[in-house]
C-alpha cells in the first residue's frame, strides 16, 4: 500500500486491519524522505517509483499494489517496472497527459509558485488546506490527529505531478499494461482529484472506475472507509480468482 504526499505508511492503519483480517499480508512502506525528521527535498517521482518497485521485487509472488493520491500515481508508474497481480488506485493523482477537469485542480497546480522555486524545496503541509480538502469529512479530533502526523513533501515530486506539462522528461507518463486488472476509486465530494479526472486516469490505465458519492479525498481513513475497503477486497477476490 503506497501513501500519498505529506504522509507515510500510517495512512493505511485502518485499511491494513481490514486486509489482514481477509487473509492478506500487507506492507505499508514509507516513501524515501518521509520518515519523521527526514528531508524529502530533491526527491523525484522516479525515486519513489524505484523504491516501491524494489519492495515489489522482494515479494515472493507478484503483489497487489494499492496507492492513494500521489501514491496512486507512484503505483501507476511502478506497474511499468514490477510484476503485479492487480492495481488499485484510490483518488489517484493523474499521470502525464491527463488534464484536470476543474478550476480547483488548476489552482492547486499554480498556487505552489507563490513559494518561489518550490521544486528545490521540501514543502511543509498546510493545515488549512489539509483540513478543508483532504480531511474535510473527519471530525476535528481526527483531523488534528492526522495532520499532526503529516511530514514535508518533495517540491520536485509535486512539480512533476501537478505541473507535468512543464516537465520535458515526462516523468509521470504511464500506459496501460495488458492483462493487469486495474480499479480506480473516486470520492464524489473530492475536489483534489475529482471523479471525472479519476475516470480519465482509469481509462489511461485500461481499468474501471467506481465513485463513492458521499466520500471525499481521504478514502483510506475518512468515515465510510470500510465500504471502500470492502469494495476493493470483493473486486480483488474476483480478479484473483479469475487469474487462478
C-alpha positions as CSV (number, residue, x, y, z in Angstrom):
1,X,0.0,0.0,0.0
2,X,1.6,3.3,-1.2
3,X,0.8,6.5,0.7
4,X,0.5,9.9,-0.9
5,X,2.0,13.4,-0.4
6,X,2.8,14.7,3.1
7,X,2.0,11.3,4.6
8,X,3.7,8.0,5.4
9,X,2.6,4.4,5.8
10,X,0.4,5.2,8.8
11,X,-2.3,6.4,6.5
12,X,-3.1,2.7,5.9
13,X,-3.7,1.8,9.5
14,X,-7.4,1.2,9.0
15,X,-7.1,-0.4,5.6
16,X,-4.3,-2.7,6.8
17,X,-6.6,-4.1,9.5
18,X,-9.3,-4.9,7.0
19,X,-7.0,-6.6,4.5
20,X,-5.1,-8.6,7.1
21,X,-8.5,-9.8,8.5
22,X,-9.2,-11.0,5.0
23,X,-6.0,-13.1,5.0
24,X,-3.7,-10.7,3.1
25,X,-0.1,-9.9,4.1
26,X,0.2,-6.2,4.0
27,X,3.3,-3.9,3.5
28,X,2.9,-0.2,4.1
29,X,6.4,1.3,3.3
30,X,7.3,4.9,3.8
31,X,8.4,6.6,0.6
32,X,12.0,7.9,0.6
33,X,12.3,11.1,2.7
34,X,9.0,10.6,4.6
35,X,10.2,9.1,7.9
36,X,9.9,11.6,10.8
37,X,12.7,14.1,10.6
38,X,13.8,13.1,7.1
39,X,14.3,15.6,4.3
40,X,12.5,14.8,1.0
41,X,13.9,17.8,-0.9
42,X,15.0,16.9,-4.4
43,X,13.2,13.5,-4.4
44,X,11.7,12.7,-7.7
45,X,8.6,10.7,-8.5
46,X,11.1,8.3,-10.2
47,X,12.9,7.9,-6.8
48,X,9.6,6.9,-5.2
49,X,8.7,4.5,-8.0
50,X,12.1,2.8,-7.9
51,X,11.7,2.4,-4.1
52,X,8.3,0.7,-4.5
53,X,9.4,-1.4,-7.4
54,X,12.2,-2.7,-5.2
55,X,9.7,-3.6,-2.5
56,X,7.6,-5.4,-5.0
57,X,10.6,-7.3,-6.3
58,X,11.2,-8.6,-2.8
59,X,7.8,-10.2,-2.6
60,X,7.5,-14.0,-3.1
61,X,4.7,-13.6,-5.6
62,X,3.6,-10.6,-7.7
63,X,1.8,-8.3,-5.2
64,X,-1.4,-6.3,-5.4
65,X,-0.4,-2.6,-5.4
66,X,-2.7,-0.1,-3.8
67,X,-2.0,3.6,-4.0
68,X,-3.7,6.7,-2.6
69,X,-3.5,10.2,-4.1
70,X,0.1,10.8,-5.2
71,X,0.9,7.3,-4.1
72,X,-1.7,6.2,-6.7
73,X,0.5,7.8,-9.4
74,X,3.6,6.1,-7.9
75,X,1.6,2.8,-8.2
76,X,0.8,3.5,-11.9
77,X,4.4,4.2,-12.6
78,X,5.5,1.1,-10.7
79,X,3.3,-1.0,-12.9
80,X,5.8,-0.5,-15.8
81,X,8.7,-1.7,-13.7
82,X,7.4,-4.5,-11.5
83,X,5.3,-7.7,-11.9
84,X,1.9,-7.1,-10.2
85,X,-1.2,-9.2,-9.7
86,X,-3.5,-6.1,-9.7
87,X,-3.5,-2.4,-9.2
88,X,-6.0,-0.4,-7.0
89,X,-6.0,3.4,-7.2
90,X,-7.7,5.4,-4.5
91,X,-8.3,9.1,-5.5
92,X,-5.1,8.8,-7.6
93,X,-3.1,11.7,-9.0
94,X,-3.4,11.9,-12.7
95,X,-0.4,10.9,-14.9
96,X,1.3,12.9,-17.6
97,X,-1.1,13.9,-20.3
98,X,-4.3,13.7,-18.3
99,X,-5.7,17.2,-17.7
100,X,-7.5,18.2,-14.6
101,X,-11.3,18.6,-15.0
102,X,-11.9,21.5,-12.6
103,X,-10.7,25.0,-11.9
104,X,-9.7,23.9,-8.4
105,X,-7.2,21.4,-9.8
106,X,-5.6,24.2,-12.0
107,X,-5.5,26.5,-9.0
108,X,-3.7,23.8,-6.9
109,X,-1.1,23.4,-9.6
110,X,-0.3,27.1,-9.9
111,X,-0.5,28.0,-6.2
112,X,2.8,26.4,-5.4
113,X,4.6,29.1,-7.4
114,X,3.9,31.6,-4.6
115,X,6.6,29.7,-2.7
116,X,9.3,30.6,-5.3
117,X,11.5,27.8,-6.7
118,X,9.4,25.2,-4.8
119,X,10.8,22.3,-6.9
120,X,14.1,22.6,-5.0
121,X,12.4,22.7,-1.5
122,X,10.8,20.5,1.0
123,X,7.2,21.8,1.2
124,X,5.6,21.8,4.7
125,X,2.0,20.5,5.0
126,X,-0.6,23.3,5.1
127,X,-3.1,22.9,8.0
128,X,-5.9,24.9,6.3
129,X,-5.7,23.0,3.0
130,X,-5.5,19.7,4.7
131,X,-8.5,20.3,7.0
132,X,-10.6,21.8,4.2
133,X,-9.8,19.5,1.3
134,X,-8.2,16.2,2.4
135,X,-9.6,15.6,5.9
136,X,-12.8,17.5,5.4
137,X,-15.2,14.6,6.3
138,X,-13.5,13.7,9.6
139,X,-14.3,15.2,13.0
140,X,-12.0,17.8,14.4
141,X,-10.1,15.4,16.7
142,X,-9.4,13.0,13.9
143,X,-8.3,15.8,11.6
144,X,-6.0,17.2,14.2
145,X,-4.5,13.8,14.8
146,X,-3.9,13.1,11.1
147,X,-2.4,16.5,10.5
148,X,-0.1,16.1,13.5
149,X,1.5,13.1,11.7
150,X,2.0,14.7,8.4
151,X,5.5,15.4,7.1
152,X,7.1,17.7,4.4
153,X,6.9,16.7,0.8
154,X,9.3,17.0,-2.0
155,X,8.6,20.1,-4.1
156,X,10.2,18.3,-7.1
157,X,7.7,15.4,-6.8
158,X,4.8,17.9,-6.5
159,X,6.0,19.8,-9.6
160,X,6.3,16.6,-11.6
161,X,2.8,15.6,-10.5
162,X,0.9,18.8,-10.6
163,X,2.8,20.6,-13.4
164,X,3.5,17.7,-15.7
165,X,3.0,19.8,-18.8
166,X,6.2,21.7,-17.9
167,X,8.3,18.5,-17.4
168,X,10.4,17.8,-20.5
169,X,11.3,14.4,-19.2
170,X,7.6,13.4,-19.0
171,X,8.5,11.7,-15.6
172,X,4.9,10.6,-14.8
173,X,4.0,9.2,-18.2
174,X,2.2,5.9,-17.9
175,X,0.3,3.5,-20.2
176,X,-2.0,0.5,-19.8
177,X,-0.3,-2.8,-19.1
178,X,-2.2,-5.6,-21.0
179,X,-3.6,-8.2,-18.6
180,X,-3.2,-6.2,-15.4
181,X,-6.5,-5.7,-13.6
182,X,-6.9,-2.0,-12.6
183,X,-9.6,-0.5,-10.3
184,X,-9.8,3.3,-9.6
185,X,-12.0,4.6,-6.9
186,X,-13.0,8.3,-6.5
187,X,-14.9,10.3,-3.9
188,X,-17.8,12.2,-5.3
189,X,-17.0,15.1,-3.0
190,X,-13.3,15.1,-3.7
191,X,-12.0,18.4,-5.1
192,X,-8.4,17.4,-5.1
193,X,-8.8,14.6,-7.6
194,X,-12.4,14.8,-8.8
195,X,-14.3,11.8,-10.1
196,X,-14.1,13.0,-13.7
197,X,-10.3,13.1,-13.6
198,X,-10.1,9.7,-11.8
199,X,-12.2,8.2,-14.6
200,X,-9.7,9.6,-17.2
201,X,-6.9,8.1,-15.2
202,X,-8.6,4.7,-15.1
203,X,-9.2,4.9,-18.8
204,X,-5.5,5.6,-19.4
205,X,-4.6,2.5,-17.4
206,X,-7.1,0.3,-19.1
207,X,-9.1,-0.1,-15.9
208,X,-12.5,0.5,-14.4
209,X,-13.7,3.3,-12.1
210,X,-16.1,3.4,-9.2
211,X,-17.4,6.5,-7.4
212,X,-18.4,6.7,-3.8
213,X,-20.7,9.7,-4.0
214,X,-20.5,10.7,-0.3
215,X,-16.8,10.3,0.1
216,X,-14.1,12.9,-0.3
217,X,-10.3,12.6,-0.7
218,X,-9.1,10.7,2.4
219,X,-10.6,7.4,1.2
220,X,-8.4,5.1,3.3
221,X,-9.4,6.7,6.6
222,X,-12.4,9.0,6.5
223,X,-15.9,7.9,7.5
224,X,-17.0,5.2,5.1
225,X,-13.6,3.8,4.5
226,X,-14.9,0.3,5.5
227,X,-17.1,0.3,2.4
228,X,-14.2,1.3,0.2
229,X,-12.0,-1.4,1.6
230,X,-14.9,-4.0,1.2
231,X,-15.3,-2.9,-2.4
232,X,-11.5,-3.3,-3.0
233,X,-11.5,-6.7,-1.4
234,X,-14.5,-8.1,-3.3
235,X,-13.1,-6.8,-6.6
236,X,-9.7,-8.4,-5.8
237,X,-11.3,-11.7,-4.9
238,X,-13.0,-11.8,-8.3
239,X,-9.9,-10.8,-10.3
240,X,-7.5,-13.1,-8.4
241,X,-9.9,-16.0,-8.7
242,X,-10.1,-15.4,-12.5
243,X,-6.3,-15.4,-12.7
244,X,-6.1,-18.7,-10.8
